[in-house]
mmCIF file of C-alpha atoms in Angstrom:
data_model
loop_
_atom_site.group_PDB
_atom_site.id
_atom_site.type_symbol
_atom_site.label_atom_id
_atom_site.label_comp_id
_atom_site.label_asym_id
_atom_site.label_seq_id
_atom_site.Cartn_x
_atom_site.Cartn_y
_atom_site.Cartn_z
ATOM 1 C CA MET A 1 23.151 -28.080 -7.932
ATOM 2 C CA TYR A 2 24.764 -27.190 -4.604
ATOM 3 C CA VAL A 3 25.146 -23.559 -5.169
ATOM 4 C CA SER A 4 21.266 -23.170 -5.633
ATOM 5 C CA ALA A 5 20.111 -25.291 -2.906
ATOM 6 C CA GLY A 6 22.501 -23.703 -0.142
ATOM 7 C CA ARG A 7 20.770 -20.061 -2.281
ATOM 8 C CA GLN A 8 17.352 -22.148 -1.500
ATOM 9 C CA CYS A 9 18.964 -22.193 2.458
ATOM 10 C CA LEU A 10 19.178 -18.794 2.702
ATOM 11 C CA ARG A 11 16.456 -17.584 1.473
ATOM 12 C CA LEU A 12 14.224 -19.807 4.109
ATOM 13 C CA LEU A 13 16.322 -18.813 6.677
ATOM 14 C CA ALA A 14 15.841 -14.561 6.079
ATOM 15 C CA THR A 15 12.163 -15.805 5.598
ATOM 16 C CA ALA A 16 12.450 -17.553 9.329
ATOM 17 C CA LEU A 17 13.659 -14.592 10.048
ATOM 18 C CA LEU A 18 11.784 -12.543 9.118
ATOM 19 C CA ALA A 19 8.718 -14.409 10.859
ATOM 20 C CA CYS A 20 10.815 -14.256 14.112
ATOM 21 C CA GLY A 21 11.121 -10.886 14.209
ATOM 22 C CA LEU A 22 14.868 -10.439 13.989
ATOM 23 C CA GLY A 23 14.693 -9.330 10.103
ATOM 24 C CA HIS A 24 14.117 -6.081 11.141
ATOM 25 C CA PHE A 25 17.582 -5.134 12.346
ATOM 26 C CA ALA A 26 18.007 -4.734 7.995
ATOM 27 C CA LEU A 27 16.455 -1.650 6.787
ATOM 28 C CA ALA A 28 17.004 0.494 10.955
ATOM 29 C CA ALA A 29 20.402 -0.036 9.666
ATOM 30 C CA GLU A 30 20.490 1.577 6.153
ATOM 31 C CA THR A 31 22.279 4.728 5.693
ATOM 32 C CA SER A 32 19.845 5.239 3.023
ATOM 33 C CA TRP A 33 16.974 4.576 0.924
ATOM 34 C CA LYS A 34 16.779 4.760 -2.519
ATOM 35 C CA LEU A 35 13.396 5.916 -3.415
ATOM 36 C CA ASN A 36 11.750 8.187 -6.496
ATOM 37 C CA ALA A 37 11.115 12.073 -5.541
ATOM 38 C CA TRP A 38 9.113 14.460 -7.733
ATOM 39 C CA ASN A 39 9.784 17.677 -8.665
ATOM 40 C CA PRO A 40 7.035 19.968 -7.794
ATOM 41 C CA PRO A 41 5.872 17.912 -5.424
ATOM 42 C CA PHE A 42 2.794 16.699 -5.667
ATOM 43 C CA ASP A 43 2.896 15.655 -9.214
ATOM 44 C CA TYR A 44 2.175 12.271 -10.545
ATOM 45 C CA THR A 45 3.023 13.033 -14.041
ATOM 46 C CA ARG A 46 6.377 14.346 -14.119
ATOM 47 C CA THR A 47 8.801 11.313 -14.435
ATOM 48 C CA PRO A 48 10.324 10.335 -11.182
ATOM 49 C CA THR A 49 14.321 10.672 -10.479
ATOM 50 C CA THR A 50 16.362 8.427 -8.369
ATOM 51 C CA ILE A 51 17.355 9.223 -5.382
ATOM 52 C CA ASP A 52 19.404 8.265 -2.179
ATOM 53 C CA TYR A 53 17.271 9.220 0.726
ATOM 54 C CA GLN A 54 19.458 9.343 4.201
ATOM 55 C CA PRO A 55 16.658 9.905 7.355
ATOM 56 C CA VAL A 56 17.513 11.173 10.626
ATOM 57 C CA ALA A 57 19.624 9.571 12.698
ATOM 58 C CA ARG A 58 17.878 10.729 15.764
ATOM 59 C CA ALA A 59 15.314 13.082 16.711
ATOM 60 C CA ALA A 60 16.245 16.696 18.174
ATOM 61 C CA LYS A 61 13.361 16.254 20.262
ATOM 62 C CA PRO A 62 11.173 12.970 21.583
ATOM 63 C CA TRP A 63 8.707 14.720 18.755
ATOM 64 C CA ARG A 64 4.845 14.069 19.335
ATOM 65 C CA ILE A 65 3.707 12.157 16.031
ATOM 66 C CA CYS A 66 -0.258 11.750 14.822
ATOM 67 C CA ALA A 67 -1.284 9.275 12.470
ATOM 68 C CA SER A 68 -4.453 8.596 10.756
ATOM 69 C CA TYR A 69 -5.361 5.380 8.976
ATOM 70 C CA PRO A 70 -8.064 4.270 6.670
ATOM 71 C CA HIS A 71 -8.251 1.302 8.575
ATOM 72 C CA LEU A 72 -5.811 -2.047 9.989
ATOM 73 C CA LYS A 73 -8.556 -4.789 8.715
ATOM 74 C CA ASP A 74 -5.235 -5.763 6.311
ATOM 75 C CA SER A 75 -2.473 -6.494 6.417
ATOM 76 C CA TYR A 76 -1.300 -3.686 4.050
ATOM 77 C CA TRP A 77 -1.492 -1.670 6.770
ATOM 78 C CA VAL A 78 -0.716 -3.568 9.473
ATOM 79 C CA SER A 79 2.924 -3.007 7.179
ATOM 80 C CA VAL A 80 2.644 0.710 6.817
ATOM 81 C CA ASN A 81 1.979 0.859 10.916
ATOM 82 C CA TYR A 82 5.306 -1.524 11.140
ATOM 83 C CA GLY A 83 7.619 1.040 9.309
ATOM 84 C CA MET A 84 5.464 3.942 11.919
ATOM 85 C CA VAL A 85 7.348 1.852 14.472
ATOM 86 C CA GLU A 86 9.728 1.186 13.929
ATOM 87 C CA GLN A 87 11.097 4.501 12.901
ATOM 88 C CA ALA A 88 9.740 5.888 15.804
ATOM 89 C CA ARG A 89 11.604 3.999 18.073
ATOM 90 C CA SER A 90 14.792 4.250 15.437
ATOM 91 C CA SER A 91 14.232 8.177 15.882
ATOM 92 C CA GLY A 92 13.549 8.599 19.593
ATOM 93 C CA VAL A 93 9.861 10.414 18.471
ATOM 94 C CA LYS A 94 6.723 9.769 20.161
ATOM 95 C CA LEU A 95 3.781 7.836 17.984
ATOM 96 C CA THR A 96 0.146 7.707 18.659
ATOM 97 C CA VAL A 97 -2.197 6.164 16.077
ATOM 98 C CA VAL A 98 -5.989 6.329 15.608
ATOM 99 C CA GLU A 99 -7.576 4.800 12.486
ATOM 100 C CA ALA A 100 -11.571 5.020 11.184
ATOM 101 C CA GLY A 101 -12.853 1.471 10.770
ATOM 102 C CA GLY A 102 -13.247 1.564 7.201
ATOM 103 C CA TYR A 103 -13.531 4.006 4.445
ATOM 104 C CA PRO A 104 -17.095 4.924 5.160
ATOM 105 C CA ASN A 105 -16.065 6.767 7.989
ATOM 106 C CA LEU A 106 -14.758 10.269 7.093
ATOM 107 C CA ASP A 107 -16.543 12.027 9.274
ATOM 108 C CA ARG A 108 -14.891 8.981 11.763
ATOM 109 C CA GLN A 109 -11.229 10.162 10.677
ATOM 110 C CA ILE A 110 -11.984 13.757 10.805
ATOM 111 C CA GLU A 111 -12.823 13.555 14.467
ATOM 112 C CA GLN A 112 -9.875 11.660 14.838
ATOM 113 C CA ILE A 113 -7.523 13.722 13.081
ATOM 114 C CA ARG A 114 -8.681 16.933 14.791
ATOM 115 C CA THR A 115 -8.316 15.735 18.574
ATOM 116 C CA CYS A 116 -4.817 13.299 17.765
ATOM 117 C CA SER A 117 -4.038 16.379 16.310
ATOM 118 C CA ALA A 118 -4.057 18.833 19.156
ATOM 119 C CA ASN A 119 -1.197 17.752 21.371
ATOM 120 C CA ALA A 120 1.081 16.592 18.682
ATOM 121 C CA ASP A 121 3.751 17.872 17.164
ATOM 122 C CA ALA A 122 3.334 16.868 13.155
ATOM 123 C CA LEU A 123 -0.259 14.526 11.706
ATOM 124 C CA ILE A 124 0.801 12.032 9.509
ATOM 125 C CA VAL A 125 -2.234 11.088 7.387
ATOM 126 C CA GLY A 126 -3.306 8.435 5.184
ATOM 127 C CA THR A 127 -6.502 9.747 4.118
ATOM 128 C CA VAL A 128 -10.035 7.934 3.944
ATOM 129 C CA SER A 129 -10.625 10.540 0.899
ATOM 130 C CA TYR A 130 -9.346 12.202 -1.628
ATOM 131 C CA GLU A 131 -10.924 15.762 -0.103
ATOM 132 C CA GLY A 132 -13.309 14.814 2.220
ATOM 133 C CA LEU A 133 -10.329 16.162 4.967
ATOM 134 C CA THR A 134 -9.427 19.371 3.072
ATOM 135 C CA PRO A 135 -10.320 21.290 5.409
ATOM 136 C CA THR A 136 -9.407 20.241 7.626
ATOM 137 C CA ILE A 137 -5.945 19.294 6.864
ATOM 138 C CA ARG A 138 -6.351 23.295 6.310
ATOM 139 C CA GLU A 139 -6.837 23.746 9.170
ATOM 140 C CA ILE A 140 -4.688 21.547 11.163
ATOM 141 C CA ALA A 141 -1.855 22.778 8.889
ATOM 142 C CA GLU A 142 -2.372 26.502 9.947
ATOM 143 C CA ARG A 143 -0.601 25.008 13.743
ATOM 144 C CA VAL A 144 1.643 21.539 12.784
ATOM 145 C CA PRO A 145 2.825 20.023 9.889
ATOM 146 C CA VAL A 146 0.918 17.070 8.205
ATOM 147 C CA ILE A 147 2.459 14.601 6.306
ATOM 148 C CA ALA A 148 0.646 12.431 3.488
ATOM 149 C CA ALA A 149 0.664 8.705 3.536
ATOM 150 C CA ILE A 150 0.323 6.573 1.197
ATOM 151 C CA ASN A 151 -3.628 7.078 0.270
ATOM 152 C CA ASP A 152 -3.627 9.955 -2.682
ATOM 153 C CA ILE A 153 -5.231 13.304 -1.035
ATOM 154 C CA ASP A 154 -5.963 16.701 -2.422
ATOM 155 C CA ASP A 155 -2.087 19.563 -2.058
ATOM 156 C CA ALA A 156 -4.281 22.477 0.272
ATOM 157 C CA GLY A 157 -2.065 21.907 3.939
ATOM 158 C CA ILE A 158 -0.038 19.062 2.870
ATOM 159 C CA SER A 159 3.690 19.380 3.815
ATOM 160 C CA ALA A 160 5.358 16.659 2.357
ATOM 161 C CA LYS A 161 3.364 13.395 0.652
ATOM 162 C CA THR A 162 5.190 9.949 1.276
ATOM 163 C CA GLY A 163 3.524 7.545 -1.478
ATOM 164 C CA VAL A 164 4.152 5.799 -4.770
ATOM 165 C CA SER A 165 0.851 6.424 -7.955
ATOM 166 C CA TRP A 166 -1.463 4.377 -7.399
ATOM 167 C CA GLU A 167 -1.832 5.116 -11.490
ATOM 168 C CA GLU A 168 1.986 2.832 -11.757
ATOM 169 C CA MET A 169 0.215 0.522 -9.174
ATOM 170 C CA GLY A 170 -3.208 -0.316 -11.607
ATOM 171 C CA GLN A 171 -1.192 0.286 -14.603
ATOM 172 C CA SER A 172 1.417 -2.395 -13.706
ATOM 173 C CA ILE A 173 -1.476 -4.698 -12.767
ATOM 174 C CA GLY A 174 -3.407 -3.934 -16.496
ATOM 175 C CA ALA A 175 0.016 -3.817 -18.180
ATOM 176 C CA TYR A 176 1.224 -7.324 -16.566
ATOM 177 C CA LEU A 177 -2.601 -9.443 -17.730
ATOM 178 C CA ALA A 178 -1.721 -7.131 -21.395
ATOM 179 C CA ARG A 179 1.376 -8.777 -21.750
ATOM 180 C CA MET A 180 -0.706 -12.253 -20.995
ATOM 181 C CA HIS A 181 -3.258 -11.071 -23.627
ATOM 182 C CA PRO A 182 -1.760 -9.264 -26.452
ATOM 183 C CA ALA A 183 -4.082 -7.896 -28.714
ATOM 184 C CA GLY A 184 -5.657 -10.337 -31.704
ATOM 185 C CA THR A 185 -5.392 -12.835 -29.317
ATOM 186 C CA MET A 186 -8.709 -14.511 -27.853
ATOM 187 C CA PRO A 187 -10.685 -12.623 -25.265
ATOM 188 C CA VAL A 188 -10.130 -13.589 -21.986
ATOM 189 C CA SER A 189 -13.391 -11.551 -19.079
ATOM 190 C CA VAL A 190 -12.641 -9.871 -16.474
ATOM 191 C CA ALA A 191 -13.756 -9.015 -12.846
ATOM 192 C CA TRP A 192 -12.802 -5.911 -12.065
ATOM 193 C CA PHE A 193 -13.141 -4.915 -8.257
ATOM 194 C CA PRO A 194 -11.169 -1.461 -7.977
ATOM 195 C CA GLY A 195 -12.105 -0.548 -4.187
ATOM 196 C CA PRO A 196 -14.372 1.979 -2.497
ATOM 197 C CA LYS A 197 -15.555 4.657 -5.506
ATOM 198 C CA ASP A 198 -14.293 7.476 -2.543
ATOM 199 C CA ALA A 199 -11.548 6.711 -1.001
ATOM 200 C CA GLY A 200 -8.167 8.483 -2.891
ATOM 201 C CA TRP A 201 -5.881 5.938 -4.443
ATOM 202 C CA VAL A 202 -8.962 4.038 -6.513
ATOM 203 C CA LYS A 203 -9.907 6.815 -9.060
ATOM 204 C CA PHE A 204 -5.774 6.372 -9.932
ATOM 205 C CA ILE A 205 -5.139 3.354 -9.805
ATOM 206 C CA GLU A 206 -8.466 2.945 -11.925
ATOM 207 C CA THR A 207 -7.543 4.583 -14.525
ATOM 208 C CA GLY A 208 -4.106 2.814 -14.971
ATOM 209 C CA PHE A 209 -5.659 -0.766 -14.839
ATOM 210 C CA ARG A 210 -8.149 0.267 -17.698
ATOM 211 C CA ARG A 211 -5.300 2.019 -19.708
ATOM 212 C CA ALA A 212 -3.457 -0.645 -20.166
ATOM 213 C CA LEU A 213 -6.122 -3.207 -21.117
ATOM 214 C CA GLU A 214 -7.158 -1.016 -23.563
ATOM 215 C CA GLN A 215 -4.134 -2.626 -26.045
ATOM 216 C CA SER A 216 -4.780 -6.268 -24.987
ATOM 217 C CA SER A 217 -7.495 -8.881 -25.082
ATOM 218 C CA ALA A 218 -9.409 -8.239 -22.314
ATOM 219 C CA GLU A 219 -11.686 -7.276 -21.445
ATOM 220 C CA ILE A 220 -14.071 -5.307 -17.755
ATOM 221 C CA SER A 221 -17.370 -7.836 -17.779
ATOM 222 C CA ALA A 222 -18.200 -6.768 -14.327
ATOM 223 C CA VAL A 223 -17.287 -4.163 -11.732
ATOM 224 C CA LYS A 224 -18.179 -3.744 -8.280
ATOM 225 C CA TRP A 225 -17.153 -0.601 -5.482
ATOM 226 C CA GLY A 226 -16.529 -1.527 -2.774
ATOM 227 C CA ASP A 227 -15.159 -1.399 0.852
ATOM 228 C CA THR A 228 -11.847 -3.286 1.104
ATOM 229 C CA GLY A 229 -12.793 -5.222 3.788
ATOM 230 C CA VAL A 230 -12.715 -9.126 3.500
ATOM 231 C CA GLU A 231 -16.826 -9.657 4.286
ATOM 232 C CA ILE A 232 -17.704 -7.507 1.643
ATOM 233 C CA GLN A 233 -15.335 -8.580 -0.873
ATOM 234 C CA LEU A 234 -16.571 -11.683 -0.444
ATOM 235 C CA LEU A 235 -20.306 -10.885 -0.684
ATOM 236 C CA LEU A 236 -19.223 -9.123 -4.343
ATOM 237 C CA ILE A 237 -17.628 -11.940 -5.654
ATOM 238 C CA GLU A 238 -20.401 -14.076 -4.781
ATOM 239 C CA GLU A 239 -22.193 -12.558 -6.702
ATOM 240 C CA VAL A 240 -20.730 -12.048 -9.638
ATOM 241 C CA LEU A 241 -19.212 -15.263 -10.096
ATOM 242 C CA GLU A 242 -23.520 -16.377 -10.005
ATOM 243 C CA THR A 243 -24.564 -13.491 -12.176
ATOM 244 C CA GLN A 244 -21.274 -14.494 -14.917
ATOM 245 C CA PRO A 245 -19.904 -17.293 -14.237
ATOM 246 C CA ASP A 246 -17.887 -17.581 -17.405
ATOM 247 C CA ILE A 247 -15.012 -15.249 -16.011
ATOM 248 C CA ASP A 248 -11.568 -15.703 -16.044
ATOM 249 C CA TYR A 249 -9.971 -13.873 -14.551
ATOM 250 C CA ILE A 250 -10.723 -11.505 -11.060
ATOM 251 C CA VAL A 251 -8.345 -8.918 -10.248
ATOM 252 C CA GLY A 252 -9.446 -6.081 -7.663
ATOM 253 C CA SER A 253 -6.807 -5.540 -3.873
ATOM 254 C CA ALA A 254 -5.546 -7.499 -1.448
ATOM 255 C CA PRO A 255 -8.813 -8.399 0.046
ATOM 256 C CA THR A 256 -10.069 -9.386 -2.543
ATOM 257 C CA ALA A 257 -7.415 -11.853 -3.885
ATOM 258 C CA ASP A 258 -8.342 -13.834 -0.813
ATOM 259 C CA ALA A 259 -11.746 -13.417 -0.916
ATOM 260 C CA ALA A 260 -11.793 -14.538 -4.443
ATOM 261 C CA VAL A 261 -9.041 -17.208 -3.850
ATOM 262 C CA SER A 262 -10.996 -18.195 -0.544
ATOM 263 C CA ILE A 263 -14.502 -19.180 -3.122
ATOM 264 C CA LEU A 264 -13.015 -19.751 -5.730
ATOM 265 C CA ARG A 265 -11.674 -22.932 -3.787
ATOM 266 C CA ALA A 266 -15.031 -23.935 -1.918
ATOM 267 C CA GLN A 267 -17.196 -23.929 -5.269
ATOM 268 C CA GLY A 268 -14.364 -25.895 -6.998
ATOM 269 C CA ARG A 269 -13.275 -23.066 -9.950
ATOM 270 C CA ALA A 270 -10.031 -22.520 -8.438
ATOM 271 C CA ASN A 271 -8.146 -23.864 -12.384
ATOM 272 C CA HIS A 272 -11.365 -21.615 -14.901
ATOM 273 C CA VAL A 273 -10.568 -18.421 -13.000
ATOM 274 C CA GLN A 274 -7.359 -16.890 -12.673
ATOM 275 C CA VAL A 275 -6.511 -14.342 -9.938
ATOM 276 C CA LEU A 276 -4.482 -11.211 -9.510
ATOM 277 C CA ALA A 277 -4.024 -8.431 -6.810
ATOM 278 C CA ASP A 278 -3.304 -4.532 -6.916
ATOM 279 C CA TYR A 279 -1.691 -4.615 -3.978
ATOM 280 C CA PHE A 280 1.232 -6.603 -1.986
ATOM 281 C CA THR A 281 -0.230 -8.177 1.450
ATOM 282 C CA HIS A 282 1.311 -11.192 3.722
ATOM 283 C CA GLY A 283 -1.676 -13.487 2.199
ATOM 284 C CA THR A 284 -1.320 -12.091 -1.954
ATOM 285 C CA PHE A 285 2.745 -13.762 -1.099
ATOM 286 C CA ARG A 286 1.500 -16.488 0.742
ATOM 287 C CA GLU A 287 -0.877 -17.440 -2.235
ATOM 288 C CA ILE A 288 1.889 -16.919 -5.686
ATOM 289 C CA ASN A 289 4.117 -18.744 -3.130
ATOM 290 C CA ARG A 290 0.884 -21.160 -3.873
ATOM 291 C CA GLY A 291 0.168 -20.601 -7.561
ATOM 292 C CA LYS A 292 -3.554 -19.160 -6.209
ATOM 293 C CA VAL A 293 -2.312 -16.062 -7.426
ATOM 294 C CA VAL A 294 -1.012 -15.390 -10.284
ATOM 295 C CA ALA A 295 0.755 -11.297 -9.400
ATOM 296 C CA ALA A 296 0.816 -8.258 -7.439
ATOM 297 C CA PRO A 297 2.731 -5.565 -7.293
ATOM 298 C CA THR A 298 4.673 -3.962 -3.729
ATOM 299 C CA ASP A 299 4.755 -0.619 -3.488
ATOM 300 C CA SER A 300 7.079 -1.661 0.179
ATOM 301 C CA PRO A 301 3.851 -0.683 2.827
ATOM 302 C CA PRO A 302 6.749 -0.802 5.426
ATOM 303 C CA LEU A 303 9.378 1.639 4.160
ATOM 304 C CA GLN A 304 6.844 4.184 3.039
ATOM 305 C CA GLY A 305 5.108 4.061 6.786
ATOM 306 C CA ARG A 306 9.660 4.082 8.022
ATOM 307 C CA ILE A 307 9.361 7.646 5.398
ATOM 308 C CA ALA A 308 6.464 9.055 6.574
ATOM 309 C CA ILE A 309 8.080 9.297 10.231
ATOM 310 C CA ASP A 310 11.232 10.571 9.117
ATOM 311 C CA GLN A 311 9.327 13.180 6.421
ATOM 312 C CA ALA A 312 7.404 14.218 9.481
ATOM 313 C CA ILE A 313 10.597 14.574 12.045
ATOM 314 C CA ARG A 314 12.039 16.979 8.773
ATOM 315 C CA ALA A 315 8.994 19.054 8.604
ATOM 316 C CA ILE A 316 8.982 19.416 11.986
ATOM 317 C CA GLU A 317 12.446 20.372 12.593
ATOM 318 C CA GLY A 318 12.938 22.671 9.313
ATOM 319 C CA THR A 319 15.321 20.350 7.430
ATOM 320 C CA LEU A 320 12.746 18.894 4.024
ATOM 321 C CA ARG A 321 14.947 18.643 1.418
ATOM 322 C CA TYR A 322 12.256 16.015 -0.451
ATOM 323 C CA ARG A 323 8.436 16.739 0.035
ATOM 324 C CA HIS A 324 7.893 13.970 -2.344
ATOM 325 C CA VAL A 325 9.467 10.452 -2.674
ATOM 326 C CA GLY A 326 7.701 6.365 -2.708
ATOM 327 C CA PRO A 327 9.090 3.599 -3.116
ATOM 328 C CA PRO A 328 9.434 2.034 -7.185
ATOM 329 C CA VAL A 329 6.891 -0.331 -7.844
ATOM 330 C CA ALA A 330 7.956 -3.760 -8.830
ATOM 331 C CA ILE A 331 5.199 -6.179 -9.823
ATOM 332 C CA VAL A 332 5.636 -9.578 -7.719
ATOM 333 C CA ASP A 333 4.481 -13.977 -9.007
ATOM 334 C CA ARG A 334 5.997 -16.656 -9.208
ATOM 335 C CA GLY A 335 9.481 -15.978 -11.114
ATOM 336 C CA ASN A 336 10.326 -13.835 -8.137
ATOM 337 C CA VAL A 337 8.929 -14.700 -5.033
ATOM 338 C CA GLN A 338 11.481 -15.882 -3.603
ATOM 339 C CA SER A 339 13.969 -12.964 -4.217
ATOM 340 C CA LEU A 340 11.790 -10.533 -2.685
ATOM 341 C CA ASP A 341 12.766 -8.475 -0.072
ATOM 342 C CA LEU A 342 10.503 -8.947 2.358
ATOM 343 C CA GLU A 343 11.081 -6.511 5.097
ATOM 344 C CA ARG A 344 10.860 -4.218 2.523
ATOM 345 C CA SER A 345 7.264 -5.130 1.086
ATOM 346 C CA LEU A 346 5.714 -7.026 4.970
ATOM 347 C CA ALA A 347 5.588 -6.148 8.414
ATOM 348 C CA PRO A 348 7.181 -9.704 10.773
ATOM 349 C CA ALA A 349 4.545 -11.798 11.148
ATOM 350 C CA TRP A 350 5.522 -11.725 15.297
ATOM 351 C CA PHE A 351 4.518 -7.420 14.606
ATOM 352 C CA LYS A 352 1.250 -6.838 15.894
ATOM 353 C CA PRO A 353 -0.733 -3.327 15.101
ATOM 354 C CA THR A 354 1.114 -0.474 17.486
ATOM 355 C CA PHE A 355 -1.233 2.479 18.541
ATOM 356 C CA GLU A 356 1.465 3.366 21.556
ATOM 357 C CA VAL A 357 5.332 4.389 21.205
ATOM 358 C CA GLN A 358 6.802 6.054 24.029
#
């Protein structure tokens, strides 16, 4: 009993340190990261190998790096931002961040990366579209290295990629649901919210999720596409609940899960509809702890932000060994949420979006 209580106290202390901003020293102090590496790069159909990736201790010069995000509307990309900012500071490079404001804003992101990369030594891009930026990236790649981060993208012009298989992300949460409802058991109905149709990650998460449900009794009875802003997801969920009140599960992005918890509570249906997310944020962490969200996979956004900065430095300095790496995907639920390495998965509570590191 005393050992268990001691562990719980240590866990609460670690969480408090993270919230107060003291936890960031842990990851920064690591001399290597256990990552997956794909060879040949950019091909998620190949089985990755596990490597000990050693980040650059200090860049040769204070290189100028531009990073472009689809948005900063949810804590996922804020966590990526945190990782990039911390790694830029520890590596001694300059960082400028731009964000497109949402997945419909392809033209805005194109203009932003042209402007931002004009005075940069490398570009990191989390794209709003799988192929929409390709001509612009090819043009920029003639001048500076381009690193793809998080969202999948056409490989033309890309020097390196930081990411995980979004098909695996969809597969992992789909398989979790399939284990709850194996084939031959009573059917359950699922409302599925994949995300914005043209985003680089959505078609892959859609493929993985549907494949995982093939050998289960879970049936997708409603599909709603849309940007991952909470307001849009609220509207989409309300539409589904109005037309299909007997839904058993809502599954979608982290903002979908946040919106679903709110609506189900307001409608008094929290005990009748269960919620799963296909990626992990502060909101899903909180709601898994409270038992309002069943599970979500984490792909360690802060660590991916750190890796992208390191890949950019290595691409500039000609020391890039692994062109395609990413953290392993892990499912988080009530059974393991208390043992989760928060520093790898979430930005500290004190962190605010940061657009410049000088």
